[in-house]
Amino acid sequence: MAWQGVIGLEVHAQLRTRSKIFCACPTTFGAAPNAHTCPVCLGHPGALPVLNERAVRLAVVAGLALDCAIATRSRFDRKNYFYPDLPKGYQITQVTAPLCTGGHLDVATAAGVVRGRIHHIHLEEDAGKSIHDASPAGTLVDLNRAGTPLIEIVGEPDLRSADDAVAWLRELRAILRHTGVCDGNMEEGSLRCDANVSVHRPNAPFGTRCEIKNLNSFRAVRDAIAHEIERQQAVIDAGGVVLQQTRLWDAERSRTLPMRSKEEAHDYRYFPEPDLLPLHVAPELVAELRAALPELPAARRARWSAAWGVPAAAAAVLCDEPVRADAFERALGAGPAADLAAAFALFVTGQVQAAHQRSARTDADVDAALPVLLDVCARWVQGRLTNKMLADVLQSAFGGDAALGAELERALAQVGAVVTDAGALAPTVDAVLAEHADQAARYRAGHTPVLGFFVGQVMRRLGGRGDAQAVQRLLQQRLDQ
Amino acid sequence: MLHAALSLPGAPAVMGVVETAHAIAAGAVRASDVAAAALARIDAFEGDLHAFLHVDRTGALAAAERVDADRRAGLPLGPLAGVPVHIKDMIAVAGMPLTAGSKMLAGWTPPLDATVVARLRAAGAVLIGKTNQDEFAMGSSNENSAFGPSRNPWDRTRVAGGSSGGAAAATAAGLGCGGLGTDTGGSVRQPAALCGVVGFKPTWGRVSRAGVVAFASSLDQVGTLTRSVADAAALYTAIAGSDPLDATSDPRPVADCAADLTEAKDLRGVRLGVPIEYLDAADGLDAGVRQRIEEALATLAQRGADVRRVSLPHVRFGIAAYYLVCTAEASANLQRYDGVRFGHRAALAPGATLDSLYATSRGEGFGPEVKRRILLGTFALSAGFHDAYYRKACQVRRLVHDDFARALRDCDALVGPTSPVCAWPLGAHAHDPLAMYLMDIFTVSANLAGLPALSVPAAPHPASALPVGLQFVGRAFDEASLLRVAHAFEAARGPCAWPAPAARSE
Amino acid sequence: MIPMEYLSIDSVLHGPFQAPSQASTADRVAHVARLARIELRPEEAAMLGHDLDRILAYVEELRAVDTDAVEPMIHAGDRGLVLRQDVERDGLGAAMATAGAPATEGGAFVVPRVIG
Ligand SMILES: [Zn+2]
């Protein structure tokens, strides 16, 4: 029987707060080294942590969105180790009594619905940043990120393939974004993923697992897990034993490598954080946050499908980012435009997405232009824009300097209307037939495929603005005369 | 008599907190004269006592002059306006170096005031300097200060106690009206007892720890060292109360204890429990100390108190539980001293590893007692031993706490000795850490239970004439009652003698 | 649901208790000194090892205390945490943050090179 992968993800998500988890320093990304630091996040003698209320609320919201139980009493612990980006010599985290426990996240995959259970979600502080290659003097330490609020979402080993893992993580990100918990930006590190991977034969016990770190894109998650499953299979097939290890994903060479293991096993000497009393979360607050939960992406996709027939794949792409999904709904409004919804969804995730990727425009610019894009889509669907005209409009507008909406309107005006009127087409048709009298003769002699040649010639002269059916009709009329 | 023994030029310096504040507010004396007198006394005593690690002459005189200017301008004065106070070197004063008694922090100046310091400044107090202490407050004799011990003003061959030994010595010698210390296992009360002054540790959570170097967070509390209970109440009232910078500070309102001390000094109806484990059944309690404590109990009874025996069956395990809990917390709290962001960094050869930077810097920067406690605490938390040592100690801590809770249901306060012995000669226990730990036998339990406790001088030792401290332990967050009882005892006891400035070097 | 009681860290994370006698004094001191990142001179290690043995022998008395079903006490009192509103404020800034540091470069702290 074939080997099967067993995967559980551990996801660190940066909470969308203004200030850090235990001090008032801003959480803004990209400041000069140590610009956003204070005695608390520098670990100065005498500095004490004071927990950010919004961090607690966001963590509770994440727990509710993932069907966790919310502990009315939880506790913080210290995780002790020495590293330059950990200023106090310990990380404040939750080990024995986390804020959220249990829970699950279901994702639709090609093979059906996969349920990935969640063991728990806890609050913790992020470490700072060590920069290893910037200075001959040594490693540089920037503590701007130290104390950034995180939740760690610890998934059970319920996933069975790299694709399942990616689908689960993508759905998790969509939920965290929809609920305003995390911006989900993997490049800036606001969403980070480690994967616990083992292999087994179905119905046999799980094998020894390896933890893979440093997975900072969906591609890295997929590739690293797929490679790790293959690696473990190969080890076992060769008669070897998989060692319990922490491995690092090397994206450039597409392989996982064991991290250097120190001679001493990690002994984090966890104990309850004496500077923080137990965290009490009132049932009333939980009820309030539960009532205020927004529609989650799965429900939204289901609604779009039922009401508008939006295809699942397009809905998934649009609902990845709630700002996009909101803008999409706003553009459609409640009126008759909803008929167009399915086509518009395919249009936005197809042609618009492609044009966007080739341009330097921001998501926000595209979102703001969705009402105009809906107009473009409507014209195209109704045949008022040809494929060629559509491509021209998108290319011209995305390449322009002004706001996308304004550029689209300009491009629409420039491209003009499709020419369908026989009277307007006649001069061009006649001119082409006159120039190619020999080809006309061939058509009349029975070589009907020549018609296509004429259509192409006419369209070229009209700059793609001619209605293809009208041109063809007129050509046939003239040739059959 | 009280002031006569201390009369140097500038005698106002030896007035108490309350007396000085009143005199300045009434215009009887200028704040700058009080500050100058305090500094003059420091000059006279300091070479001998080594009570200070830093004296801020310029800052003290400038602050005093501001008080005088405010008074001349008719501006309202704070309740401690012009009162010269000292601050233990565990507590951050912006602009003054902070060492916590350790080479590890030599040369470091904190950027911000601790909350308690900001509150003293807001009340108008004049900060005269930083007092000596055992390194990171780990010690009972001040001999663990990296900068040499403070000496006892009553007998300079003896210890001042610890860890707030500098603060106790300074207070006894009249170097300022009083000051702030920190008490993790008796570090305010024990040196107060050994130096013959009042040491008051409020309830854990009552006074902000923000800006106070952490030794053991769940036990540490800022306290006061003064020459009277009324002075303790005045300083306490200025610093107590919740603080947004300390999440363990308690939101309950603070009574104005200074105004609350009744003149009646009557103890009728007050039930005082004497733990048999602290007196009748206490091992190692000096006979002269026992005698003075029993006399003090008789005095309390004469004033109308109902003095009764109680039992705290688990306090005999207090030392063991305390030294596991405090060292475990300390091992983590002291990890920030790593030579990266502040403090001592070892000079290393090029190419040295990060781990050698840590280990060498910490090996050089910490003294032996700090290393001993970090190692013990690290062990108590390490894999395989955590449950058997740290967690077990936390369980015993609960039993100790419950003993006190039970006793304080039937008693308004508990009373007994602060220290089993009087000040001992310098060096006597320097090579026996366990013997030194056992000196804390009567004080650690109030920290384990988080309760307010106060040491007030009883009559001096019948043989040595050295100070003896009487300890009261009260109910959580009822500092007002504790201060009232101690105040009544103080009045019944009558005035104390104070050490003479030249008792040593003739 | 994880209960609020402070669970046994060892049984959750580390496995069964080992009696301290299994390690020699020297090994124990070397191990904890390494965990605590404190370099000890040989005579210092010997002295501290001896002290540690004595102190650990003393605290053995705790084993006599019946603590079954006793919830470990971490803090005095039973109040919950007071939280801070999510308001941002400027911190010290890089210059002040690094003012007391032994080695800095461009506003960052410098430590010996760490590989990966
Ligand atoms: Zn900060």
XYZ file of C-alpha atoms in Angstrom, chain A residues 30 39 44 113 122 124 146 155 192 197 199 267 294 313 325 342 379:
17
model
C 9.475 49.032 7.941
C 11.800 49.979 28.039
C 14.994 47.103 30.397
C -14.445 18.302 2.339
C -2.749 31.023 22.116
C 2.176 35.396 22.430
C 9.812 42.464 19.382
C -3.592 22.459 13.915
C 3.941 32.458 9.048
C 5.068 16.203 8.612
C 4.276 9.512 6.745
C 14.874 23.036 27.822
C -18.882 39.016 10.113
C -13.165 28.867 -8.215
C -15.093 40.716 -1.989
C -21.213 35.180 -12.583
C -20.552 46.002 -22.702
